[in-house]
PDB file of C-alpha atoms in Angstrom:
ATOM      1  CA  MET N   1       0.412   0.189   0.127  1.00  0.00           C
ATOM      2  CA  CYS N   2       1.340   3.274  -0.726  1.00  0.00           C
ATOM      3  CA  TYR N   3       1.746   6.510   1.476  1.00  0.00           C
ATOM      4  CA  ASN N   4      -0.660   8.706   0.764  1.00  0.00           C
ATOM      5  CA  GLN N   5      -2.813  11.766   2.700  1.00  0.00           C
ATOM      6  CA  MET N   6      -4.771   9.612   4.608  1.00  0.00           C
ATOM      7  CA  VAL N   7      -2.352   8.802   6.805  1.00  0.00           C
ATOM      8  CA  ASP N   8      -1.798  12.864   7.344  1.00  0.00           C
ATOM      9  CA  TRP N   9      -5.384  13.088   8.412  1.00  0.00           C
ATOM     10  CA  PHE N  10      -5.363  10.284  11.002  1.00  0.00           C
ATOM     11  CA  SER N  11      -2.743  11.842  12.246  1.00  0.00           C
ATOM     12  CA  PHE N  12      -4.553  15.091  12.382  1.00  0.00           C
ATOM     13  CA  GLY N  13      -7.616  13.145  14.473  1.00  0.00           C
ATOM     14  CA  CYS N  14      -4.721  12.444  16.699  1.00  0.00           C
ATOM     15  CA  VAL N  15      -3.462  15.996  17.348  1.00  0.00           C
ATOM     16  CA  VAL N  16      -7.177  17.516  17.495  1.00  0.00           C
ATOM     17  CA  ALA N  17      -8.062  15.207  19.802  1.00  0.00           C
ATOM     18  CA  GLU N  18      -5.051  16.106  22.074  1.00  0.00           C
ATOM     19  CA  PHE N  19      -5.723  19.316  21.651  1.00  0.00           C
ATOM     20  CA  ILE N  20      -9.220  18.813  23.458  1.00  0.00           C
ATOM     21  CA  SER N  21      -8.802  16.428  25.825  1.00  0.00           C
ATOM     22  CA  GLY N  22      -5.020  17.224  26.368  1.00  0.00           C
ATOM     23  CA  LYS N  23      -4.402  13.565  25.555  1.00  0.00           C
ATOM     24  CA  ASN N  24      -3.501  11.458  22.802  1.00  0.00           C
ATOM     25  CA  PRO N  25      -6.012   9.472  22.715  1.00  0.00           C
ATOM     26  CA  PHE N  26      -3.456   6.365  21.827  1.00  0.00           C
ATOM     27  CA  ARG N  27      -1.107   7.318  24.710  1.00  0.00           C
ATOM     28  CA  THR N  28      -3.830   6.960  27.679  1.00  0.00           C
ATOM     29  CA  GLU N  29      -3.708   3.714  30.562  1.00  0.00           C
ATOM     30  CA  THR N  30      -6.685   2.369  28.093  1.00  0.00           C
ATOM     31  CA  ALA N  31      -4.451   2.110  25.320  1.00  0.00           C
ATOM     32  CA  LEU N  32      -1.657   0.954  27.020  1.00  0.00           C
ATOM     33  CA  ASN N  33      -4.025  -1.629  28.687  1.00  0.00           C
ATOM     34  CA  PHE N  34      -5.223  -2.719  25.702  1.00  0.00           C
ATOM     35  CA  GLY N  35      -1.839  -2.966  24.058  1.00  0.00           C
ATOM     36  CA  MET N  36      -0.629  -5.402  27.148  1.00  0.00           C
ATOM     37  CA  GLU N  37      -4.364  -7.478  27.441  1.00  0.00           C
ATOM     38  CA  LYS N  38      -2.948  -8.410  23.372  1.00  0.00           C
ATOM     39  CA  GLU N  39       0.348  -9.653  24.802  1.00  0.00           C
ATOM     40  CA  LYS N  40       2.524  -7.413  23.530  1.00  0.00           C
ATOM     41  CA  LYS N  41       5.402  -7.170  26.162  1.00  0.00           C
ATOM     42  CA  THR N  42       6.313  -3.917  26.036  1.00  0.00           C
ATOM     43  CA  LYS N  43       5.497  -0.239  26.651  1.00  0.00           C
ATOM     44  CA  GLU N  44       5.797   0.900  22.984  1.00  0.00           C
ATOM     45  CA  LYS N  45       4.821  -2.142  21.518  1.00  0.00           C
ATOM     46  CA  ALA N  46       1.370  -2.188  23.444  1.00  0.00           C
ATOM     47  CA  ILE N  47       0.662   1.673  22.607  1.00  0.00           C
ATOM     48  CA  ASP N  48       1.462   0.448  18.534  1.00  0.00           C
ATOM     49  CA  PHE N  49      -0.771  -1.928  18.839  1.00  0.00           C
ATOM     50  CA  ALA N  50      -4.031   0.220  20.179  1.00  0.00           C
ATOM     51  CA  THR N  51      -2.767   2.775  17.611  1.00  0.00           C
ATOM     52  CA  LEU N  52      -3.744   0.183  14.951  1.00  0.00           C
ATOM     53  CA  GLU N  53      -6.654  -1.656  16.816  1.00  0.00           C
ATOM     54  CA  MET N  54      -8.052   0.276  19.141  1.00  0.00           C
ATOM     55  CA  LYS N  55     -10.978   2.438  18.633  1.00  0.00           C
ATOM     56  CA  PRO N  56      -9.947   5.550  20.912  1.00  0.00           C
ATOM     57  CA  GLU N  57     -12.332   6.886  23.590  1.00  0.00           C
ATOM     58  CA  LEU N  58     -13.281  10.446  23.794  1.00  0.00           C
ATOM     59  CA  LYS N  59     -14.591  11.051  26.467  1.00  0.00           C
ATOM     60  CA  PRO N  60     -18.004  13.529  26.579  1.00  0.00           C
ATOM     61  CA  LYS N  61     -16.381  15.988  29.232  1.00  0.00           C
ATOM     62  CA  TYR N  62     -14.067  17.155  26.786  1.00  0.00           C
ATOM     63  CA  PHE N  63     -15.620  16.387  22.836  1.00  0.00           C
ATOM     64  CA  SER N  64     -18.959  17.858  21.891  1.00  0.00           C
ATOM     65  CA  GLY N  65     -21.199  15.916  19.175  1.00  0.00           C
ATOM     66  CA  PHE N  66     -19.122  17.901  16.911  1.00  0.00           C
ATOM     67  CA  SER N  67     -16.143  17.681  17.508  1.00  0.00           C
ATOM     68  CA  SER N  68     -16.525  13.586  18.984  1.00  0.00           C
ATOM     69  CA  ASP N  69     -17.534  12.906  14.880  1.00  0.00           C
ATOM     70  CA  PHE N  70     -14.855  14.785  13.500  1.00  0.00           C
ATOM     71  CA  CYS N  71     -12.202  13.331  15.757  1.00  0.00           C
ATOM     72  CA  THR N  72     -13.993   9.473  15.402  1.00  0.00           C
ATOM     73  CA  ARG N  73     -14.157  10.279  11.479  1.00  0.00           C
ATOM     74  CA  LEU N  74     -10.952  10.947  11.098  1.00  0.00           C
ATOM     75  CA  LEU N  75      -9.383   8.339  13.463  1.00  0.00           C
ATOM     76  CA  ASP N  76     -11.488   5.633  11.205  1.00  0.00           C
ATOM     77  CA  LYS N  77      -9.171   2.596  11.011  1.00  0.00           C
ATOM     78  CA  ASN N  78     -10.451   2.230   7.331  1.00  0.00           C
ATOM     79  CA  PRO N  79      -8.130   4.761   5.113  1.00  0.00           C
ATOM     80  CA  GLN N  80     -11.545   4.217   2.378  1.00  0.00           C
ATOM     81  CA  THR N  81     -14.381   5.588   4.911  1.00  0.00           C
ATOM     82  CA  ARG N  82     -11.736   8.121   6.683  1.00  0.00           C
ATOM     83  CA  LEU N  83     -12.505  11.633   7.002  1.00  0.00           C
ATOM     84  CA  GLY N  84     -10.592  13.376   4.321  1.00  0.00           C
ATOM     85  CA  SER N  85     -10.589  10.034   1.573  1.00  0.00           C
ATOM     86  CA  GLY N  86     -13.245  12.069  -0.723  1.00  0.00           C
ATOM     87  CA  GLY N  87     -10.946  15.300  -0.232  1.00  0.00           C
ATOM     88  CA  ILE N  88      -9.957  17.956   1.800  1.00  0.00           C
ATOM     89  CA  GLU N  89     -13.193  19.838   1.367  1.00  0.00           C
ATOM     90  CA  GLU N  90     -14.692  16.503   3.431  1.00  0.00           C
ATOM     91  CA  ILE N  91     -12.953  18.153   6.571  1.00  0.00           C
ATOM     92  CA  MET N  92     -13.662  21.528   5.383  1.00  0.00           C
ATOM     93  CA  ASP N  93     -17.152  21.112   5.277  1.00  0.00           C
ATOM     94  CA  HIS N  94     -17.862  19.313   8.889  1.00  0.00           C
ATOM     95  CA  LYS N  95     -20.325  20.701  11.331  1.00  0.00           C
ATOM     96  CA  MET N  96     -16.725  21.133  13.326  1.00  0.00           C
ATOM     97  CA  PHE N  97     -15.915  24.156  11.275  1.00  0.00           C
ATOM     98  CA  GLU N  98     -19.536  25.615  10.953  1.00  0.00           C
ATOM     99  CA  GLY N  99     -19.459  29.304  10.722  1.00  0.00           C
ATOM    100  CA  LEU N 100     -15.881  29.536   9.286  1.00  0.00           C
ATOM    101  CA  ASN N 101     -14.887  31.311   6.282  1.00  0.00           C
ATOM    102  CA  TRP N 102     -12.570  29.543   4.900  1.00  0.00           C
ATOM    103  CA  GLU N 103     -12.584  31.846   1.822  1.00  0.00           C
ATOM    104  CA  MET N 104     -10.960  34.652   4.383  1.00  0.00           C
ATOM    105  CA  ILE N 105      -8.384  31.864   5.821  1.00  0.00           C
ATOM    106  CA  ILE N 106      -7.447  30.254   2.405  1.00  0.00           C
ATOM    107  CA  SER N 107      -6.632  33.885   1.069  1.00  0.00           C
ATOM    108  CA  ASP N 108      -4.760  35.282   3.933  1.00  0.00           C
ATOM    109  CA  ARG N 109      -7.120  38.299   4.903  1.00  0.00           C
ATOM    110  CA  LYS N 110      -8.324  37.011   8.448  1.00  0.00           C
ATOM    111  CA  VAL N 111      -7.077  38.178  10.903  1.00  0.00           C
ATOM    112  CA  PRO N 112      -5.018  35.261  13.419  1.00  0.00           C
ATOM    113  CA  PRO N 113      -7.078  35.749  17.090  1.00  0.00           C
ATOM    114  CA  PHE N 114      -3.574  34.990  18.464  1.00  0.00           C
ATOM    115  CA  ILE N 115      -0.164  35.885  16.419  1.00  0.00           C
ATOM    116  CA  PRO N 116       2.839  33.787  18.514  1.00  0.00           C
ATOM    117  CA  ALA N 117       6.266  35.327  19.520  1.00  0.00           C
ATOM    118  CA  LYS N 118       9.006  35.253  16.795  1.00  0.00           C
ATOM    119  CA  ASP N 119      11.285  33.618  19.299  1.00  0.00           C
ATOM    120  CA  VAL N 120      11.285  29.943  19.443  1.00  0.00           C
ATOM    121  CA  ASN N 121      10.999  28.883  23.962  1.00  0.00           C
ATOM    122  CA  ALA N 122      13.963  25.422  23.055  1.00  0.00           C
ATOM    123  CA  ALA N 123      17.135  25.248  23.012  1.00  0.00           C
ATOM    124  CA  SER N 124      18.497  25.627  19.485  1.00  0.00           C
ATOM    125  CA  GLN N 125      19.248  22.111  17.858  1.00  0.00           C
ATOM    126  CA  SER N 126      23.021  22.525  17.783  1.00  0.00           C
ATOM    127  CA  ASP N 127      23.024  23.054  21.775  1.00  0.00           C
ATOM    128  CA  ILE N 128      20.552  19.656  21.928  1.00  0.00           C
ATOM    129  CA  GLY N 129      22.801  17.496  19.710  1.00  0.00           C
ATOM    130  CA  THR N 130      21.757  14.067  18.192  1.00  0.00           C
ATOM    131  CA  PHE N 131      20.168  11.145  20.543  1.00  0.00           C
ATOM    132  CA  ALA N 132      21.002   7.690  20.221  1.00  0.00           C
ATOM    133  CA  GLU N 133      17.996   5.113  19.704  1.00  0.00           C
ATOM    134  CA  GLU N 134      19.713   3.664  22.814  1.00  0.00           C
ATOM    135  CA  LYS N 135      17.194   4.971  25.565  1.00  0.00           C
ATOM    136  CA  ASN N 136      19.252   6.087  28.930  1.00  0.00           C
ATOM    137  CA  ASN N 137      16.415   6.034  31.240  1.00  0.00           C
ATOM    138  CA  ASP N 138      17.927   4.010  34.046  1.00  0.00           C
ATOM    139  CA  THR N 139      20.660   6.919  34.833  1.00  0.00           C
ATOM    140  CA  ALA N 140      19.165   8.787  37.682  1.00  0.00           C
ATOM    141  CA  SER N 141      19.876  12.207  39.462  1.00  0.00           C
ATOM    142  CA  ASN N 142      21.427  12.540  43.234  1.00  0.00           C
ATOM    143  CA  ASP N 143      22.094  15.055  45.286  1.00  0.00           C
ATOM    144  CA  LYS N 144      25.625  14.926  44.584  1.00  0.00           C
ATOM    145  CA  ASP N 145      24.785  15.348  41.018  1.00  0.00           C
ATOM    146  CA  ASP N 146      22.285  18.234  41.725  1.00  0.00           C
ATOM    147  CA  SER N 147      24.886  20.025  44.091  1.00  0.00           C
ATOM    148  CA  VAL N 148      27.057  20.035  41.102  1.00  0.00           C
ATOM    149  CA  TYR N 149      25.184  21.573  38.700  1.00  0.00           C
ATOM    150  CA  GLN N 150      23.410  24.040  40.643  1.00  0.00           C
ATOM    151  CA  ASN N 151      25.336  26.951  39.778  1.00  0.00           C
ATOM    152  CA  TRP N 152      26.941  25.816  36.779  1.00  0.00           C
ATOM    153  CA  ASP N 153      26.761  28.388  33.713  1.00  0.00           C
ATOM    154  CA  TRP N 154      29.065  27.267  30.815  1.00  0.00           C
ATOM    155  CA  THR N 155      27.985  28.001  27.641  1.00  0.00           C
ATOM    156  CA  ASN N 156      29.204  26.491  24.338  1.00  0.00           C
ATOM    157  CA  PRO N 157      31.220  29.398  22.780  1.00  0.00           C
ATOM    158  CA  LYS N 158      30.497  27.620  19.366  1.00  0.00           C
ATOM    159  CA  ALA N 159      26.379  27.297  19.979  1.00  0.00           C
ATOM    160  CA  TYR N 160      26.098  30.565  21.378  1.00  0.00           C
ATOM    161  CA  ALA N 161      28.034  32.253  18.231  1.00  0.00           C
ATOM    162  CA  ALA N 162      26.411  30.156  15.629  1.00  0.00           C
ATOM    163  CA  GLU N 163      22.522  31.305  17.653  1.00  0.00           C
ATOM    164  CA  VAL N 164      23.558  34.962  17.617  1.00  0.00           C
ATOM    165  CA  ILE N 165      24.955  34.555  13.731  1.00  0.00           C
ATOM    166  CA  GLU N 166      21.550  33.200  12.786  1.00  0.00           C
ATOM    167  CA  PHE N 167      19.912  36.490  14.759  1.00  0.00           C
ATOM    168  CA  LEU N 168      22.000  38.529  12.911  1.00  0.00           C
ATOM    169  CA  ILE N 169      20.945  37.348   9.559  1.00  0.00           C
ATOM    170  CA  TYR N 170      17.711  37.571  10.241  1.00  0.00           C
ATOM    171  CA  GLU N 171      17.974  41.169  11.013  1.00  0.00           C
ATOM    172  CA  ARG N 172      19.499  42.105   8.011  1.00  0.00           C
ATOM    173  CA  GLU N 173      17.076  39.931   5.393  1.00  0.00           C
ATOM    174  CA  THR N 174      14.217  41.096   7.420  1.00  0.00           C
ATOM    175  CA  GLY N 175      15.038  44.630   8.506  1.00  0.00           C
ATOM    176  CA  GLU N 176      13.712  44.327  11.903  1.00  0.00           C
ATOM    177  CA  PRO N 177      15.782  43.429  15.099  1.00  0.00           C
ATOM    178  CA  LEU N 178      14.186  39.501  16.969  1.00  0.00           C
ATOM    179  CA  LEU N 179      12.983  41.274  20.179  1.00  0.00           C
ATOM    180  CA  PRO N 180      11.609  39.287  23.301  1.00  0.00           C
ATOM    181  CA  PRO N 181       8.170  37.915  22.729  1.00  0.00           C
ATOM    182  CA  SER N 182       5.764  40.051  24.731  1.00  0.00           C
ATOM    183  CA  HIS N 183       3.656  37.352  26.625  1.00  0.00           C
ATOM    184  CA  GLY N 184      -0.226  38.414  26.757  1.00  0.00           C
ATOM    185  CA  ASP N 185      -2.177  35.762  28.014  1.00  0.00           C
ATOM    186  CA  GLY N 186      -0.119  32.819  28.324  1.00  0.00           C
ATOM    187  CA  CYS N 187      -1.816  30.354  25.677  1.00  0.00           C
ATOM    188  CA  CYS N 188       0.943  29.557  23.211  1.00  0.00           C
ATOM    189  CA  CYS N 189      -1.038  28.869  19.993  1.00  0.00           C
ATOM    190  CA  THR N 190      -4.621  28.678  17.943  1.00  0.00           C
ATOM    191  CA  ILE N 191      -5.098  26.493  15.671  1.00  0.00           C
ATOM    192  CA  LEU N 192      -8.438  26.709  13.329  1.00  0.00           C
TER     193      LEU N 192
END
């Protein structure tokens, strides 16, 4: 079977469900138990199995009729019957988006309800580096370790220089300084 956008619609369903409820529908205790009952040996395998086989539970506490229907149809295991199999218009026409003016959004004439700051609240990629596939979950920190790093203030000069250069290039290309964010209501983003 070839990869197509139906996989993306399923992923979109997971993201929307998580935005609504605060939890990925396949990363729950119920999903873990579902996989473990089928004799999957590790947590990862159990959750993978649940993602492939389990019908997610969308609690009415979080999901209205429209949002429940929207997520349930996006999370349909059958790509031929999944919401979006008839094209993006199928998703745009769902009752979940009733009253939304897609024309204004597509033509970029709709002002977003929230515009995030230009900075990223994360370490730069060069600071983070890459990680091996092995998991080192069995390494625990203790009081001695904590005391050693309590006043740690070293910065990698190469990573710092690379980040400063990135900012200077941005300022030169845009003609605007990169300013610290002004934090409003504490919300990080809004997805329509």
